[in-house]
Short mmCIF file of C-alpha atoms in Angstrom, two decimals:
data_model
loop_
_atom_site.label_atom_id
_atom_site.label_comp_id
_atom_site.label_asym_id
_atom_site.label_seq_id
_atom_site.Cartn_x
_atom_site.Cartn_y
_atom_site.Cartn_z
CA MET A 1 217.15 -16.18 -40.15
CA LYS A 2 217.24 -17.19 -36.41
CA LEU A 3 214.74 -14.58 -34.65
CA LEU A 4 214.85 -16.73 -31.19
CA ASP A 5 216.14 -19.31 -29.38
CA LEU A 6 215.23 -19.72 -26.02
CA GLN A 7 215.71 -22.08 -23.36
CA GLY A 8 213.84 -22.40 -19.51
CA HIS A 9 212.72 -24.54 -17.27
CA ALA A 10 209.65 -25.20 -15.56
CA SER A 11 208.74 -26.95 -12.51
CA PRO A 12 205.26 -28.06 -10.84
CA GLU A 13 204.20 -24.82 -9.74
CA ASP A 14 204.27 -23.17 -13.15
CA SER A 15 201.56 -25.94 -14.04
CA LYS A 16 198.36 -24.06 -15.20
CA THR A 17 200.49 -20.90 -16.77
CA HIS A 18 200.50 -19.43 -20.11
CA ILE A 19 204.67 -17.91 -20.97
CA ARG A 20 203.95 -15.53 -23.68
CA ILE A 21 207.22 -15.02 -25.81
CA PRO A 22 207.14 -12.00 -28.30
CA PHE A 23 209.03 -11.98 -31.39
CA GLU A 24 209.63 -9.34 -34.21
CA LEU A 25 209.02 -10.74 -37.73
CA ASP A 26 210.91 -8.57 -40.41
CA GLU A 27 209.78 -7.51 -44.11
CA GLY A 28 209.91 -10.17 -46.90
CA CYS A 29 209.64 -13.60 -45.09
CA GLY A 30 208.55 -16.34 -47.00
CA LYS A 31 208.36 -19.25 -44.28
CA LEU A 32 208.20 -18.88 -40.33
CA ASN A 33 209.48 -21.97 -38.80
CA LEU A 34 209.20 -22.93 -35.17
CA ARG A 35 210.65 -26.13 -33.24
CA LEU A 36 209.58 -26.83 -29.72
CA GLN A 37 211.10 -29.38 -27.54
CA TYR A 38 210.56 -30.31 -23.62
CA ALA A 39 211.87 -33.03 -21.56
CA PRO A 40 211.08 -35.32 -19.86
CA LYS A 41 207.97 -36.28 -21.07
CA THR A 42 207.02 -38.64 -18.41
CA LEU A 43 207.23 -39.10 -14.55
CA GLU A 44 208.80 -42.11 -13.91
CA ASN A 45 209.01 -42.43 -10.46
CA ARG A 46 205.67 -44.54 -9.70
CA GLU A 47 205.54 -44.01 -6.01
CA LYS A 48 205.35 -40.19 -6.27
CA ALA A 49 203.01 -40.94 -9.74
CA ILE A 50 200.45 -42.69 -7.42
CA GLN A 51 200.52 -40.08 -4.91
CA LEU A 52 199.45 -37.12 -7.55
CA LEU A 53 196.87 -39.81 -8.59
CA LYS A 54 195.40 -39.90 -5.34
CA ASN A 55 195.31 -36.50 -4.61
CA SER A 56 193.43 -35.85 -7.78
CA TYR A 57 191.07 -38.91 -7.16
CA ASP A 58 190.22 -37.00 -3.92
CA LEU A 59 189.74 -34.25 -5.59
CA TYR A 60 187.72 -35.22 -8.79
CA ILE A 61 186.00 -38.99 -7.87
CA LEU A 62 183.16 -39.46 -5.59
CA PRO A 63 184.22 -40.89 -2.38
CA GLU A 64 182.25 -44.48 -3.20
CA ASN A 65 184.49 -44.82 -6.16
CA ARG A 66 187.89 -44.01 -4.97
CA GLU A 67 188.99 -47.44 -4.22
CA TYR A 68 188.17 -48.57 -7.41
CA ALA A 69 190.04 -46.01 -9.02
CA MET A 70 193.09 -46.43 -6.79
CA GLU A 71 192.85 -50.20 -7.80
CA ASN A 72 193.04 -49.31 -11.30
CA ALA A 73 195.27 -46.38 -11.26
CA ASP A 74 197.48 -47.74 -13.98
CA ARG A 75 195.25 -46.82 -16.38
CA HIS A 76 196.18 -43.10 -16.23
CA LEU A 77 199.77 -43.79 -15.65
CA PRO A 78 202.14 -42.97 -17.11
CA LEU A 79 201.74 -39.44 -15.86
CA LYS A 80 202.66 -36.73 -18.58
CA ASN A 81 204.19 -33.21 -18.86
CA LEU A 82 201.78 -30.95 -21.21
CA MET A 83 203.18 -28.06 -22.66
CA THR A 84 201.46 -26.86 -25.81
CA LEU A 85 201.77 -23.70 -28.07
CA SER A 86 199.84 -20.96 -29.91
CA LEU A 87 200.77 -18.40 -32.05
CA ASP A 88 199.52 -14.69 -32.76
CA ASP A 89 200.51 -12.60 -35.44
CA THR A 90 200.36 -8.61 -35.62
CA ARG A 91 196.61 -9.16 -36.33
CA GLY A 92 195.61 -11.75 -33.96
CA TYR A 93 195.27 -15.58 -33.81
CA ARG A 94 197.07 -18.21 -36.31
CA GLY A 95 196.61 -21.34 -34.22
CA ALA A 96 197.51 -23.87 -31.58
CA CYS A 97 198.87 -27.10 -31.55
CA HIS A 98 197.65 -28.94 -28.79
CA ARG A 99 199.04 -32.52 -28.79
CA GLN A 100 200.97 -34.60 -26.72
CA ASP A 101 204.36 -34.82 -29.06
CA GLU A 102 207.10 -33.14 -26.91
CA LEU A 103 208.98 -32.28 -29.87
CA GLN A 104 206.90 -30.52 -32.42
CA GLU A 105 208.43 -29.32 -35.48
CA LEU A 106 206.01 -26.33 -37.05
CA PHE A 107 205.87 -23.63 -39.95
CA VAL A 108 203.50 -21.10 -41.29
CA SER A 109 203.74 -19.85 -44.75
CA GLU A 110 200.94 -17.54 -47.06
CA ARG A 111 199.82 -21.16 -48.53
CA GLU A 112 200.60 -23.87 -46.23
CA ALA A 113 200.74 -24.46 -42.22
CA SER A 114 201.38 -27.40 -40.09
CA PRO A 115 197.93 -28.75 -38.76
CA GLY A 116 196.64 -26.64 -35.74
CA LEU A 117 198.21 -23.37 -37.37
CA THR A 118 196.74 -21.14 -40.23
CA ALA A 119 198.30 -20.48 -43.45
CA GLY A 120 198.13 -17.16 -44.56
CA GLU A 121 200.16 -13.56 -45.24
CA LEU A 122 203.17 -13.18 -42.87
CA VAL A 123 202.57 -9.77 -41.58
CA PRO A 124 205.82 -8.33 -40.43
CA GLY A 125 205.60 -6.77 -37.06
CA SER A 126 205.23 -7.87 -33.37
CA TRP A 127 204.30 -11.56 -33.18
CA SER A 128 204.05 -14.07 -30.39
CA VAL A 129 204.45 -17.72 -29.27
CA THR A 130 202.27 -18.81 -26.42
CA LEU A 131 203.54 -21.55 -24.40
CA SER A 132 200.90 -23.09 -22.07
CA LEU A 133 201.62 -25.05 -19.41
CA HIS A 134 199.16 -27.26 -18.52
CA CYS A 135 200.87 -29.62 -16.13
CA ILE A 136 203.99 -30.43 -15.16
CA VAL A 137 204.33 -33.55 -13.27
CA THR A 138 208.15 -33.91 -13.05
CA ASP A 139 210.42 -31.74 -10.40
CA THR A 140 211.35 -29.85 -13.42
CA CYS A 141 210.84 -30.26 -17.29
CA ASP A 142 213.43 -27.94 -19.42
CA TYR A 143 212.05 -26.78 -22.86
CA HIS A 144 213.85 -25.16 -25.68
CA LEU A 145 211.83 -22.75 -28.15
CA GLN A 146 213.58 -22.08 -31.61
CA ILE A 147 211.98 -19.58 -34.20
CA TRP A 148 213.68 -18.85 -37.71
CA THR A 149 212.70 -17.78 -41.21
CA THR A 150 213.24 -19.12 -44.73
CA GLU A 151 212.70 -18.86 -48.08
CA GLU A 152 209.03 -20.72 -48.76
CA ASP A 153 210.34 -23.68 -50.39
CA ALA A 154 213.31 -24.20 -48.30
CA ILE A 155 213.31 -25.98 -44.79
CA MET B 1 159.49 -31.14 -37.09
CA LYS B 2 162.54 -33.11 -38.67
CA TRP B 3 165.05 -34.71 -36.38
CA LEU B 4 168.86 -34.57 -37.56
CA ALA B 5 171.34 -36.95 -36.56
CA CYS B 6 174.35 -35.16 -35.00
CA GLU B 7 177.49 -35.71 -33.26
CA LEU B 8 178.79 -32.40 -31.54
CA HIS B 9 182.40 -33.44 -30.27
CA THR B 10 185.01 -34.47 -32.42
CA HIS B 11 188.95 -33.86 -33.38
CA THR B 12 191.00 -33.90 -36.10
CA LEU B 13 195.09 -34.21 -36.34
CA HIS B 14 194.67 -30.34 -36.23
CA SER B 15 194.67 -31.08 -32.34
CA ASP B 16 195.36 -34.72 -30.51
CA GLY B 17 193.15 -36.36 -33.14
CA SER B 18 194.54 -39.31 -35.46
CA GLN B 19 191.94 -38.50 -38.19
CA THR B 20 191.62 -36.22 -41.21
CA LEU B 21 188.54 -34.13 -41.43
CA GLU B 22 187.49 -36.46 -44.57
CA GLU B 23 188.22 -39.48 -42.73
CA LEU B 24 185.91 -38.27 -39.72
CA ALA B 25 183.22 -37.26 -42.20
CA ALA B 26 183.34 -40.69 -44.01
CA GLY B 27 182.90 -42.45 -40.43
CA ALA B 28 180.07 -40.03 -39.53
CA ALA B 29 178.43 -40.49 -42.62
CA ASN B 30 178.66 -44.43 -42.30
CA LEU B 31 177.08 -44.16 -39.15
CA GLY B 32 174.46 -42.30 -39.98
CA PHE B 33 174.83 -39.13 -38.78
CA ASP B 34 173.42 -35.62 -40.97
CA ALA B 35 175.67 -33.23 -39.21
CA ILE B 36 179.07 -33.00 -36.84
CA ALA B 37 180.94 -30.48 -35.18
CA LEU B 38 184.34 -30.18 -35.51
CA THR B 39 185.56 -29.02 -31.80
CA ASP B 40 189.53 -29.15 -32.12
CA HIS B 41 191.29 -28.24 -29.15
CA ASN B 42 191.87 -24.20 -29.22
CA THR B 43 192.12 -24.54 -33.13
CA MET B 44 189.57 -24.04 -36.12
CA SER B 45 192.40 -24.52 -38.72
CA GLY B 46 191.16 -28.00 -39.58
CA LEU B 47 188.17 -26.66 -41.31
CA ILE B 48 190.18 -26.01 -44.30
CA GLY B 49 188.50 -27.87 -47.80
CA LYS B 50 185.08 -28.35 -45.32
CA GLU B 51 182.95 -27.47 -48.26
CA GLU B 52 183.83 -29.93 -50.54
CA ILE B 53 184.01 -32.70 -47.78
CA GLU B 54 180.56 -31.64 -47.18
CA ARG B 55 179.73 -32.15 -50.50
CA ILE B 56 181.48 -35.75 -51.04
CA TYR B 57 179.73 -37.00 -47.91
CA GLY B 58 176.36 -35.31 -48.02
CA LEU B 59 177.18 -34.17 -44.19
CA LEU B 60 176.80 -30.51 -42.54
CA ILE B 61 180.27 -29.70 -40.69
CA ILE B 62 179.48 -26.99 -38.15
CA PRO B 63 182.51 -24.76 -37.01
CA GLY B 64 183.54 -25.02 -33.48
CA MET B 65 186.47 -25.17 -31.20
CA GLU B 66 186.93 -26.91 -27.68
CA TRP B 67 188.17 -24.41 -25.20
CA THR B 68 190.84 -26.57 -23.76
CA THR B 69 192.18 -24.80 -20.67
CA PHE B 70 193.27 -25.43 -17.04
CA TYR B 71 189.92 -25.31 -15.73
CA GLY B 72 187.67 -27.02 -17.74
CA HIS B 73 186.92 -27.97 -21.30
CA MET B 74 184.00 -25.69 -22.84
CA VAL B 75 182.72 -27.04 -26.36
CA THR B 76 181.88 -23.91 -28.45
CA ILE B 77 179.95 -24.19 -32.06
CA GLY B 78 178.96 -21.99 -34.57
CA LEU B 79 181.33 -19.29 -34.06
CA SER B 80 182.07 -16.93 -37.17
CA ALA B 81 185.50 -16.36 -35.63
CA PHE B 82 188.13 -17.31 -33.04
CA ALA B 83 187.13 -16.44 -29.32
CA ASP B 84 190.53 -16.54 -27.53
CA TRP B 85 190.48 -19.21 -24.89
CA ARG B 86 193.85 -18.05 -22.86
CA GLN B 87 192.56 -14.78 -20.87
CA VAL B 88 190.04 -16.39 -18.73
CA ASP B 89 190.61 -17.11 -15.01
CA ARG B 90 189.01 -19.57 -12.93
CA ASP B 91 186.44 -16.90 -11.58
CA ARG B 92 185.96 -15.24 -15.13
CA ILE B 93 184.50 -17.92 -17.29
CA ASP B 94 181.29 -15.81 -18.03
CA VAL B 95 183.40 -13.19 -19.81
CA GLY B 96 184.41 -15.93 -22.33
CA ILE B 97 180.81 -17.16 -22.68
CA GLU B 98 180.19 -13.67 -23.77
CA SER B 99 182.62 -13.51 -26.20
CA VAL B 100 181.58 -16.77 -27.70
CA HIS B 101 177.90 -15.24 -27.79
CA ARG B 102 179.35 -12.33 -29.33
CA LEU B 103 180.51 -13.70 -32.41
CA GLY B 104 177.42 -15.88 -32.86
CA GLY B 105 178.19 -19.13 -31.24
CA ILE B 106 176.90 -21.04 -28.33
CA ALA B 107 179.01 -22.55 -25.52
CA GLY B 108 178.69 -25.76 -23.55
CA LEU B 109 180.41 -27.67 -20.55
CA ALA B 110 182.34 -30.68 -22.26
CA HIS B 111 182.55 -33.88 -19.87
CA PRO B 112 182.23 -31.82 -16.61
CA PHE B 113 182.99 -34.48 -14.33
CA ARG B 114 185.77 -36.06 -16.25
CA ILE B 115 188.78 -36.59 -14.15
CA GLY B 116 191.33 -33.53 -14.22
CA SER B 117 194.69 -33.07 -13.81
CA PRO B 118 197.28 -35.07 -14.04
CA ALA B 119 195.29 -37.65 -15.31
CA CYS B 120 193.30 -35.30 -17.98
CA THR B 121 194.75 -32.05 -18.01
CA GLY B 122 191.81 -29.36 -17.34
CA CYS B 123 189.03 -32.29 -17.98
CA PHE B 124 187.03 -31.30 -14.87
CA TRP B 125 185.20 -28.27 -15.14
CA GLU B 126 186.48 -26.30 -11.99
CA TYR B 127 185.51 -22.92 -13.24
CA GLU B 128 182.82 -20.86 -11.14
CA ILE B 129 180.22 -19.71 -13.33
CA GLY B 130 178.64 -16.56 -12.25
CA ASN B 131 175.65 -16.68 -14.86
CA TRP B 132 174.42 -20.08 -15.42
CA SER B 133 171.50 -18.48 -17.70
CA ALA B 134 174.38 -17.83 -20.19
CA VAL B 135 175.69 -21.40 -20.32
CA ASP B 136 173.91 -22.89 -23.48
CA TYR B 137 174.23 -26.56 -22.74
CA ILE B 138 175.93 -29.21 -21.05
CA GLU B 139 177.30 -32.11 -22.40
CA VAL B 140 175.77 -34.81 -20.37
CA TRP B 141 176.95 -37.85 -21.97
CA SER B 142 180.25 -38.23 -23.01
CA GLY B 143 181.99 -41.09 -24.82
CA THR B 144 180.65 -44.39 -26.29
CA PHE B 145 177.95 -46.07 -24.25
CA PRO B 146 177.87 -43.05 -22.16
CA SER B 147 174.61 -43.86 -20.10
CA ILE B 148 176.81 -46.19 -18.02
CA GLN B 149 179.65 -44.11 -16.78
CA THR B 150 179.39 -42.53 -13.43
CA ASN B 151 181.08 -39.07 -14.69
CA ASN B 152 177.95 -38.77 -16.73
CA ARG B 153 175.57 -39.76 -14.31
CA ARG B 154 176.97 -36.79 -12.27
CA ALA B 155 176.96 -34.60 -15.40
CA PHE B 156 172.96 -35.58 -15.83
CA ASP B 157 172.36 -34.76 -12.10
CA LEU B 158 173.88 -31.44 -12.39
CA TRP B 159 171.48 -30.52 -15.27
CA THR B 160 168.78 -31.78 -13.45
CA ASP B 161 169.62 -29.38 -10.56
CA LYS B 162 169.71 -26.41 -12.64
CA LEU B 163 166.70 -27.12 -14.38
CA ASN B 164 165.28 -27.38 -10.93
CA GLU B 165 166.79 -24.08 -9.80
CA GLY B 166 164.84 -22.42 -13.15
CA TYR B 167 167.60 -22.31 -15.54
CA ARG B 168 166.74 -23.48 -19.33
CA ILE B 169 169.84 -25.29 -20.36
CA ALA B 170 170.27 -28.00 -23.42
CA ALA B 171 171.68 -31.17 -22.62
CA THR B 172 173.68 -32.91 -25.28
CA SER B 173 175.97 -36.01 -25.94
CA GLY B 174 179.40 -35.90 -27.43
CA ARG B 175 181.43 -38.94 -28.31
CA ASP B 176 184.87 -36.88 -27.89
CA TRP B 177 185.59 -38.73 -31.05
CA HIS B 178 189.51 -38.62 -31.85
CA ALA B 179 190.01 -41.54 -34.16
CA GLN B 180 188.51 -44.03 -36.27
CA GLY B 181 187.86 -47.56 -35.52
CA GLU B 182 185.38 -50.12 -34.60
CA THR B 183 183.64 -50.47 -31.24
CA ASP B 184 181.11 -52.86 -29.77
CA GLU B 185 180.06 -49.88 -27.36
CA PRO B 186 176.59 -47.97 -28.15
CA ILE B 187 177.10 -44.71 -30.20
CA SER B 188 174.97 -41.88 -28.64
CA VAL B 189 173.33 -39.08 -30.80
CA THR B 190 171.89 -35.95 -30.29
CA TYR B 191 168.96 -35.30 -32.86
CA LEU B 192 168.11 -31.53 -33.35
CA GLY B 193 164.74 -30.66 -34.36
CA ILE B 194 164.41 -28.32 -37.18
CA GLU B 195 161.01 -26.90 -38.46
CA ASP B 196 159.72 -28.32 -41.49
CA ASP B 197 159.79 -25.08 -43.10
CA ALA B 198 163.70 -24.69 -42.72
CA VAL B 199 163.78 -27.95 -44.84
CA ALA B 200 164.42 -27.58 -48.71
CA GLU B 201 163.35 -30.54 -50.65
CA ASN B 202 166.63 -32.07 -51.43
CA GLY B 203 166.95 -35.68 -51.66
CA ASP B 204 169.66 -37.48 -49.92
CA GLU B 205 171.23 -34.46 -49.15
CA ALA B 206 168.58 -32.90 -47.06
CA ALA B 207 171.24 -31.85 -44.37
CA LEU B 208 173.16 -29.95 -46.87
CA SER B 209 170.22 -27.60 -47.37
CA ILE B 210 169.81 -26.57 -43.92
CA HIS B 211 171.72 -23.76 -43.04
CA GLU B 212 174.29 -24.52 -39.94
CA GLU B 213 172.64 -21.78 -38.14
CA THR B 214 169.25 -23.20 -38.54
CA LEU B 215 170.70 -26.27 -36.44
CA ILE B 216 172.58 -23.87 -33.86
CA GLN B 217 169.56 -22.03 -33.34
CA ALA B 218 167.78 -25.70 -32.55
CA LEU B 219 170.36 -26.57 -29.58
CA ARG B 220 170.22 -22.65 -28.44
CA GLU B 221 166.72 -23.33 -27.90
CA GLY B 222 166.98 -26.78 -26.55
CA ARG B 223 164.99 -28.55 -29.36
CA ALA B 224 167.04 -31.87 -28.69
CA SER B 225 166.46 -35.34 -28.24
CA VAL B 226 169.25 -37.84 -26.82
CA THR B 227 169.60 -41.46 -26.94
CA ILE B 228 171.84 -44.59 -28.34
CA GLY B 229 168.58 -46.25 -29.83
CA PRO B 230 165.32 -45.08 -30.82
CA LEU B 231 164.58 -41.40 -31.39
CA LEU B 232 162.35 -40.19 -28.34
CA THR B 233 160.17 -37.19 -28.75
CA LEU B 234 157.90 -35.15 -26.65
CA LYS B 235 155.15 -32.70 -27.37
CA LEU B 236 152.73 -31.23 -24.77
CA ASN B 237 149.20 -29.80 -26.23
CA ALA B 238 147.54 -27.04 -24.33
CA ASP B 239 144.38 -25.17 -25.20
CA ASP B 240 144.81 -26.58 -28.59
CA VAL B 241 148.52 -25.52 -28.96
CA ASP B 242 151.52 -27.44 -29.51
CA TYR B 243 154.43 -27.13 -27.46
CA PRO B 244 157.43 -29.06 -28.79
CA ILE B 245 160.77 -29.66 -26.95
CA GLY B 246 162.33 -26.37 -25.66
CA SER B 247 159.56 -24.43 -25.77
CA THR B 248 157.62 -22.67 -23.02
CA VAL B 249 153.92 -23.30 -22.08
CA PRO B 250 152.76 -20.04 -21.00
CA SER B 251 151.11 -18.95 -17.78
CA VAL B 252 147.31 -19.08 -17.70
CA VAL B 253 146.69 -17.56 -14.23
CA GLU B 254 144.61 -14.80 -16.03
CA ARG B 255 142.44 -17.46 -17.76
CA PRO B 256 141.13 -19.82 -15.34
CA GLU B 257 138.88 -21.66 -17.65
CA VAL B 258 141.69 -22.49 -20.09
CA ALA B 259 143.95 -23.82 -17.10
CA ALA B 260 140.84 -25.98 -16.06
CA GLN B 261 141.46 -28.02 -19.36
CA PRO B 262 144.31 -30.92 -19.22
CA ILE B 263 147.44 -30.56 -20.56
CA LEU B 264 148.23 -33.64 -23.35
CA VAL B 265 151.28 -35.38 -23.37
CA ASN B 266 152.44 -36.64 -26.90
CA LEU B 267 155.08 -39.15 -26.71
CA THR B 268 156.98 -40.69 -29.61
CA LEU B 269 159.38 -43.69 -30.27
CA ASP B 270 160.84 -43.91 -33.71
CA PHE B 271 162.37 -47.29 -33.97
CA SER B 272 163.01 -46.55 -37.46
CA VAL B 273 165.91 -44.35 -37.07
CA ARG B 274 169.43 -45.16 -38.55
CA VAL B 275 168.48 -48.73 -39.11
CA GLY B 276 170.86 -51.16 -38.57
CA LEU B 277 173.12 -49.05 -36.92
CA TRP B 278 172.30 -49.74 -33.26
CA ALA B 279 170.58 -52.67 -31.68
CA LEU B 280 168.11 -52.85 -28.64
CA PRO B 281 167.67 -56.47 -26.98
CA LYS B 282 164.05 -57.50 -27.10
CA GLN B 283 162.45 -56.32 -23.95
CA ILE B 284 159.74 -54.26 -21.86
CA CYS B 285 161.43 -50.96 -21.40
CA ARG B 286 159.96 -48.24 -19.08
CA LEU B 287 158.88 -44.76 -20.62
CA LYS B 288 159.10 -42.13 -18.12
CA LEU B 289 157.89 -38.84 -17.60
CA CYS B 290 160.13 -36.54 -15.46
CA SER B 291 160.10 -33.08 -13.85
CA ASN B 292 161.03 -30.92 -10.96
CA LEU B 293 158.14 -32.59 -9.18
CA GLY B 294 159.93 -35.98 -9.76
CA GLU B 295 158.72 -39.17 -11.82
CA GLU B 296 155.17 -37.94 -12.69
CA LEU B 297 154.68 -41.05 -14.98
CA SER B 298 156.29 -44.77 -16.04
CA LEU B 299 155.02 -46.58 -18.75
CA GLU B 300 155.78 -50.18 -19.74
CA VAL B 301 156.43 -50.38 -23.54
CA PRO B 302 157.58 -53.23 -25.53
CA SER B 303 161.24 -52.39 -27.55
CA SER B 304 160.38 -53.03 -31.37
CA SER B 305 162.94 -54.88 -33.86
CA ASP B 306 160.92 -54.44 -36.95
CA GLY B 307 161.23 -50.50 -37.09
CA GLN B 308 158.24 -49.50 -35.97
CA MET B 309 156.74 -45.76 -34.90
CA MET B 310 155.02 -45.88 -31.30
CA GLN B 311 152.83 -42.70 -30.12
CA PHE B 312 151.44 -42.58 -26.57
CA GLU B 313 149.29 -39.89 -25.37
CA VAL B 314 148.31 -39.02 -21.53
CA GLN B 315 147.09 -36.56 -19.73
CA LEU B 316 149.14 -34.40 -17.27
CA THR B 317 148.30 -34.31 -13.84
CA GLN B 318 147.54 -30.92 -11.91
CA SER B 319 150.49 -30.09 -10.00
CA ALA B 320 149.95 -29.08 -6.62
CA PRO B 321 149.18 -25.71 -6.00
CA ASP B 322 152.31 -24.72 -3.84
CA ILE B 323 154.75 -26.38 -5.88
CA PRO B 324 154.57 -25.29 -9.60
CA ARG B 325 155.88 -27.52 -12.61
CA ARG B 326 159.11 -25.65 -14.02
CA TRP B 327 159.86 -28.18 -16.70
CA ILE B 328 159.31 -31.83 -17.83
CA ARG B 329 161.37 -34.34 -19.80
CA SER B 330 161.01 -37.75 -20.98
CA GLU B 331 163.49 -40.54 -20.58
CA LEU B 332 163.50 -44.18 -22.01
CA TRP B 333 165.17 -46.65 -19.61
CA GLY B 334 166.05 -50.24 -20.40
CA THR B 335 168.73 -53.00 -20.25
CA VAL B 336 171.55 -52.44 -22.56
CA GLN B 337 174.68 -54.92 -22.41
CA GLY B 338 173.58 -56.28 -19.21
CA ALA B 339 173.10 -53.11 -17.65
CA TYR B 340 169.58 -51.01 -16.71
CA VAL B 341 170.33 -47.55 -18.38
CA ARG B 342 168.84 -44.69 -19.82
CA VAL B 343 168.33 -45.17 -23.19
CA ALA B 344 167.25 -42.19 -24.30
CA PHE B 345 166.12 -38.46 -22.89
CA THR B 346 164.34 -35.56 -24.75
CA ASN B 347 165.28 -31.95 -23.47
CA ALA B 348 162.82 -30.21 -21.41
CA ILE B 349 159.69 -28.14 -22.35
CA TYR B 350 159.38 -25.41 -19.59
CA PHE B 351 156.46 -23.56 -17.90
CA GLU B 352 156.18 -20.08 -17.43
CA GLU B 353 156.45 -19.04 -14.16
CA GLY B 354 153.03 -18.73 -12.57
CA GLY B 355 152.31 -22.19 -13.04
CA TYR B 356 150.09 -23.87 -15.65
CA PRO B 357 147.81 -25.12 -14.70
CA ARG B 358 147.41 -23.44 -11.31
#
């Protein structure tokens, strides 16, 4: 059963923010499925990427090492958008999937769960997904979150 | 004191690592570690099956989690439950550290000077810490061959500054280990000191007989020594009492006859640890005593290739009356892969305010 189908857009100003997305889980659910996809993943505009890196080198690297850092900026390219997902059930935290994949197909059930999430009883009630926008480097980044339930053995 | 070889910063595929807990444990056991902390990003789900893996590899696995946030990465270990990383603003990390402590855990700054966003999101420490006394440790060495990296030198300097200001904070290394794979770079080890009576005789599985809380307590008290080679330890003896790393020498301002006795410094370099798993080129190294008064002593010592134990005993000089000695640590310097670097350093021994000797 479909519980949520949410599309949204993020921009660089949304970096360093969380989006909390509540949803209701009904009685008798065997498996909760989540699918998060966002695009684009990388910033392809090299000139812009170099400028962003220069700003961060000014902030994070000692003055005497900045020139060397700029000469070796390629080691930090391409710059990537990073959006991660964490899950809370009615009782509390069910884990997070902190990785770079721009498509994450996840599930939790009583006996099993995707890496990062915790298997256990699917208690009906108010749940939530939190999208953590660690860094958005492209002008806009589209995201799509889908949540649905199935029988435990089904996909 | 028994010193356990620990790796305190690791990841699995439960976050962005590309290894299972079993692959990580197998790799750590092969590298001679007695214990690891699993510190996946924002999840503790990777600990499933921990007890069986501990038994198979004779390796203690301490629960932990790296708070991977927008303003810094904070390693937490020894917690009984999850502490929420999402509610903490830039000026409220003290509340976050408190929540870790409430759950029995300890918290440390992970790689505080690694470049931040967008190259490495949130990697640079930007939290404003209100109460530095609450910080349990600083990961001053991150990655492989850590002592050569500028960002680690900045972290080491931050630690020294905080010791000078009077805070008692431990220092550790953490590989930030994400994948198995060979490396030619030296691997650092954080040795945690366990009192002899906390070790039950249990043959090769000695580490497993130690309760994880004992290990956490060792780090909480700063009983740690960090190295890419031999194990360096330090002990003071004042008025016939031994003071190991992490302890505090009491003030004797009320007892001038005791203050007149010199403090003895015992230094040990153990080249027999993790035999065959590290190498130091044959050379004359420098063994130093450093404190808030600066470099107090520098000895020439030969490196040993036959796994011997070297001991040195010196007397601590009296500090000037107007500048009390607040802390002291030992460091070993030498040439590794062509660079003159810190090879090892101990955590500090502290002196109670009021001064000893005056």
